[in-house]
PDB file of C-alpha atoms in Angstrom:
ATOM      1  CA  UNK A  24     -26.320  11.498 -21.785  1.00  0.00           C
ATOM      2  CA  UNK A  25     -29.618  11.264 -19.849  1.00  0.00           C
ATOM      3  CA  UNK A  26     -30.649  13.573 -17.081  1.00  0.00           C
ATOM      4  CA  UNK A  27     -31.496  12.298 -13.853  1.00  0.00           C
ATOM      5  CA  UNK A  28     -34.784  13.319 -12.746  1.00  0.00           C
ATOM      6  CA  UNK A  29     -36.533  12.302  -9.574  1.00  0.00           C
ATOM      7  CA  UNK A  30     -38.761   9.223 -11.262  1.00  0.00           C
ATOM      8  CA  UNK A  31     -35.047   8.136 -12.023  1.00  0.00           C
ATOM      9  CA  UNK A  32     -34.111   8.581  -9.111  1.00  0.00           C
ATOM     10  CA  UNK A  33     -36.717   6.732  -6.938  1.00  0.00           C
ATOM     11  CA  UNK A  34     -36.734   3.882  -9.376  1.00  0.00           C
ATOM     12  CA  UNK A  35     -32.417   3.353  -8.756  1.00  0.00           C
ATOM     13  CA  UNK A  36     -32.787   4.016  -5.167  1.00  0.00           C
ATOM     14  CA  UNK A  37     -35.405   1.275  -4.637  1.00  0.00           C
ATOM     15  CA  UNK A  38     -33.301  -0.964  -6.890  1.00  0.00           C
ATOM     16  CA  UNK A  39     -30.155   0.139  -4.285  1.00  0.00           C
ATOM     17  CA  UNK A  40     -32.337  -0.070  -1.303  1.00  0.00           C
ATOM     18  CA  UNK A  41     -33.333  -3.792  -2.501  1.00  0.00           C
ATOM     19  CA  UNK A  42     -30.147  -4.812  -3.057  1.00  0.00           C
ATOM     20  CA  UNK A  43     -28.863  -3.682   0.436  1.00  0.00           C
ATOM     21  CA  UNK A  44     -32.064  -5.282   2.285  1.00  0.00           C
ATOM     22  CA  UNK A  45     -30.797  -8.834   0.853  1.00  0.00           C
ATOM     23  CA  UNK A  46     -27.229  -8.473   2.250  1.00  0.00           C
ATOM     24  CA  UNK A  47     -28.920  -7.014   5.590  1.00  0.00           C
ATOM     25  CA  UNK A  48     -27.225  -3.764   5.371  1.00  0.00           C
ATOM     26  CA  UNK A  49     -30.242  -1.832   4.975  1.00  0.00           C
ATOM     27  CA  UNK A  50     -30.754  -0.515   8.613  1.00  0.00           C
ATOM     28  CA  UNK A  51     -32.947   2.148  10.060  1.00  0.00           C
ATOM     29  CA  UNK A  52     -30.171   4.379  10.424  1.00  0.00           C
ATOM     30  CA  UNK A  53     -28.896   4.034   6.702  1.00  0.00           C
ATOM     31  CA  UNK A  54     -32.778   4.761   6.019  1.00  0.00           C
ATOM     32  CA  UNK A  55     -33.094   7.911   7.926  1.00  0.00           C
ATOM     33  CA  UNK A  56     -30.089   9.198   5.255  1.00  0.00           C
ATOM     34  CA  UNK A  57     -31.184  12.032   3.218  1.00  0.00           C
ATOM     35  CA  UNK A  58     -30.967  11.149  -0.435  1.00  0.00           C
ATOM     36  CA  UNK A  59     -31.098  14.487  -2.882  1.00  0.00           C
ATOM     37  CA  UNK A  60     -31.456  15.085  -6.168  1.00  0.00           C
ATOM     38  CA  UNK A  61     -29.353  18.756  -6.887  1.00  0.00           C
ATOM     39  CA  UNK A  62     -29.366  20.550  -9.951  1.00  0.00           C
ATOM     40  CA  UNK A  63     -25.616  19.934 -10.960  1.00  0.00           C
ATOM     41  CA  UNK A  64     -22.262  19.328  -9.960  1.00  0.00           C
ATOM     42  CA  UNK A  65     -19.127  17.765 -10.921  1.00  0.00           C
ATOM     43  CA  UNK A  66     -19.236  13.845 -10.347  1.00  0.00           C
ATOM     44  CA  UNK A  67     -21.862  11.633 -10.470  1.00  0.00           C
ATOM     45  CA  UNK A  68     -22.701  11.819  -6.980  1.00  0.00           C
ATOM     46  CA  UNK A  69     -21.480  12.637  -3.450  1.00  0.00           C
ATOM     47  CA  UNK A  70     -22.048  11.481   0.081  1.00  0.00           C
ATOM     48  CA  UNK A  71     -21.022  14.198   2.497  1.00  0.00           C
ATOM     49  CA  UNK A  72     -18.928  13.497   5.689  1.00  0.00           C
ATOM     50  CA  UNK A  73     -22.132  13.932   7.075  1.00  0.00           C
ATOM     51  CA  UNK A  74     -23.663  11.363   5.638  1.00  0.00           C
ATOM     52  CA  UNK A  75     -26.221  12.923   3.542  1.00  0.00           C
ATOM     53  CA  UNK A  76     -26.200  11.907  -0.347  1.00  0.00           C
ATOM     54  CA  UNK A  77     -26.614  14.126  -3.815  1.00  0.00           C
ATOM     55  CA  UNK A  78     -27.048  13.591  -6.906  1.00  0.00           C
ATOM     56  CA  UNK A  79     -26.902  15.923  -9.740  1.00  0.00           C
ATOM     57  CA  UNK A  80     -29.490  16.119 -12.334  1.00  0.00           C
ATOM     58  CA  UNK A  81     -26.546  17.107 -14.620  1.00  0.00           C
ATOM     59  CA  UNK A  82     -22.808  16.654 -14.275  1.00  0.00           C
ATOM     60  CA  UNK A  83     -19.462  16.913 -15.761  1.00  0.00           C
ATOM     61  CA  UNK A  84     -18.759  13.415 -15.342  1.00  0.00           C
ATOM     62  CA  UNK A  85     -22.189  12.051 -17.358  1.00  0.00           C
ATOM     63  CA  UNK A  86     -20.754  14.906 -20.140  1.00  0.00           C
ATOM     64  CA  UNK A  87     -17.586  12.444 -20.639  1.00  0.00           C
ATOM     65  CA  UNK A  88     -20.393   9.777 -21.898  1.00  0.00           C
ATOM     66  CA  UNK A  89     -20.740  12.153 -25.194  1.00  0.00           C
ATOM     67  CA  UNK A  90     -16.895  12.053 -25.868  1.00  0.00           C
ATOM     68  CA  UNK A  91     -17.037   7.963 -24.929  1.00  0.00           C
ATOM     69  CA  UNK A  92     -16.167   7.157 -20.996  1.00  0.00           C
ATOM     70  CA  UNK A  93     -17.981   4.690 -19.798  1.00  0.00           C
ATOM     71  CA  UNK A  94     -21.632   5.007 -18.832  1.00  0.00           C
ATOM     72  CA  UNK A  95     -22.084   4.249 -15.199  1.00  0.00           C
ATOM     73  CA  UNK A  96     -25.887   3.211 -14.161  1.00  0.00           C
ATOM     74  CA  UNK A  97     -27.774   5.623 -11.713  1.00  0.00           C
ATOM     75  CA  UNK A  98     -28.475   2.426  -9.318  1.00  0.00           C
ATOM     76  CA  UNK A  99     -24.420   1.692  -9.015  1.00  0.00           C
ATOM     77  CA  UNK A 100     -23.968   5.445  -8.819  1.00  0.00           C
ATOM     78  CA  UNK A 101     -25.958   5.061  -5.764  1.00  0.00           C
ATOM     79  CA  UNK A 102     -25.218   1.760  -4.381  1.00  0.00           C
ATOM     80  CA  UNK A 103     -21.796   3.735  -4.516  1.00  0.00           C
ATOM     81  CA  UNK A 104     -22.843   6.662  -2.545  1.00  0.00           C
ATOM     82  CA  UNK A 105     -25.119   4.597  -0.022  1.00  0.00           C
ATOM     83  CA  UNK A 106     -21.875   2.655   0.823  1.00  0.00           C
ATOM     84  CA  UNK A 107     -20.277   5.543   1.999  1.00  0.00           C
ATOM     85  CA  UNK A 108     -23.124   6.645   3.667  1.00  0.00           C
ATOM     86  CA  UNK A 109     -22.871   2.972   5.673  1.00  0.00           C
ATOM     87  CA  UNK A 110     -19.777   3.712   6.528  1.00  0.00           C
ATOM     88  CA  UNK A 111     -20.714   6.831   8.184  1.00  0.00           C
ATOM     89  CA  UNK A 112     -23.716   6.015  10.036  1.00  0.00           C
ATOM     90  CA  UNK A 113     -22.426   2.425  11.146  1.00  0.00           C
ATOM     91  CA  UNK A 114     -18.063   3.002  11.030  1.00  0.00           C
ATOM     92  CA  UNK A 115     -18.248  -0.629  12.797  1.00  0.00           C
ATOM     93  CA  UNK A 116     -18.718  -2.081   9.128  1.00  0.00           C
ATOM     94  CA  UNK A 117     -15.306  -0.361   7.757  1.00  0.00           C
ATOM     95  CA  UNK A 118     -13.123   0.346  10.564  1.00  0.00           C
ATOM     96  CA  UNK A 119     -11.865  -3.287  10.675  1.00  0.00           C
ATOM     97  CA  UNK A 120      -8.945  -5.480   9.793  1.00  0.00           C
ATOM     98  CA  UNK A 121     -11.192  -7.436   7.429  1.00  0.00           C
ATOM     99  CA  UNK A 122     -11.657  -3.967   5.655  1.00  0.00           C
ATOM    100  CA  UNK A 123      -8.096  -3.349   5.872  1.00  0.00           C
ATOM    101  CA  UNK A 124      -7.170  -7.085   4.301  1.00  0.00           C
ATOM    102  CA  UNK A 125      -9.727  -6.836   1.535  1.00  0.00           C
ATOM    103  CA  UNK A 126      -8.978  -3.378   0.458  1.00  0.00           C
ATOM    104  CA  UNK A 127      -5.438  -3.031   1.166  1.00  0.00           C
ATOM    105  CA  UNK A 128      -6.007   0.119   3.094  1.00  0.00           C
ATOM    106  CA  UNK A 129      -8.044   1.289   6.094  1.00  0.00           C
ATOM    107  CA  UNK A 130     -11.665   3.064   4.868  1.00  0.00           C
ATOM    108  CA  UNK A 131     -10.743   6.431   6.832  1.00  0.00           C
ATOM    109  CA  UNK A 132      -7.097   7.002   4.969  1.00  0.00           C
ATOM    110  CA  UNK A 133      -9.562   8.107   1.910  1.00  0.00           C
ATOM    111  CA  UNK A 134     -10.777  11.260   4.097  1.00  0.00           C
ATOM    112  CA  UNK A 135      -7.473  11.568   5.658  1.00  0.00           C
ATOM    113  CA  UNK A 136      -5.240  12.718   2.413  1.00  0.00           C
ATOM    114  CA  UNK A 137      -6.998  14.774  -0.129  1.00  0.00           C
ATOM    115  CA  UNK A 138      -7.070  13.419  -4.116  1.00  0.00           C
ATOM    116  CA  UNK A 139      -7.519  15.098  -7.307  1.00  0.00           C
ATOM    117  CA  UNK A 140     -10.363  13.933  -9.078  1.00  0.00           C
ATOM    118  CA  UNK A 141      -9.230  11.603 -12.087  1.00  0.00           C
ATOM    119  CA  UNK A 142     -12.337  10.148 -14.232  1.00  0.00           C
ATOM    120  CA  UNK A 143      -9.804   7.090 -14.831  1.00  0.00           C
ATOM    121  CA  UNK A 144      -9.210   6.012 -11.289  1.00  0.00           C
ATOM    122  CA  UNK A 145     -12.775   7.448  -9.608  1.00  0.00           C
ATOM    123  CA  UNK A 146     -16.306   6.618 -10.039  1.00  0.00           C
ATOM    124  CA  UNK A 147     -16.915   9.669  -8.297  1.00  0.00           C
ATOM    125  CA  UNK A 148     -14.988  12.908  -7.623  1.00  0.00           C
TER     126      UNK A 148
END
């Protein structure tokens, strides 16, 4: 299990940020987002409903990788997070029917009934 420290953290976001910037997502607004790094939590990230994104230095979830779940990379952690974070700064890009027809829900129905966190169906709790 490696701790994320901010040198790990730059590096991931400006792989993310890259990766955003050549499918034009990367806007102004998703720029202006807040990305943190915290001390610890429970998944391997979060984006609050208010956009802003944290991750922890140390969390439960990256514990799992000592008992064998899967080790998840810091840049998809974040590509992850920074998707949600789109969705919040530009809802345009989710609150669709293409959304609806690729994902087989609507983007919003995820924030309207609560879920247990479960390591085998989340990425991040």
């Amino acid at each position: 299990m490696r701790i994320v420290n901010m040198a790990r953290l730059n590096r991931s976001l400006r792989t993310a940020i890259a990766d955003f910037e050549a499918c034009g997502l990367y806007t102004d607004e998703l720029h202006a987002v807040p990305v943190r790094l915290t001390l610890a939590g429970r998944a391997y990230g979060w984006c609050w409903n208010t956009g802003e994104i944290d991750i922890p230095a140390v969390s439960l979830a990256r514990l799992g990788e000592i008992f064998g779940r899967p080790r998840f990379a810091l840049r998809d952690i974040l590509r992850h997070e920074m998707a949600h974070a789109l969705a919040h700064v530009h809802p345009e890009v989710v609150d669709n029917a293409e959304f609806r027809d690729v994902f087989g829900a609507p983007y919003w129905s995820e924030w309207e009934t609560p879920h247990d966190y479960d390591p085998d169906l989340f990425l991040t709790g």
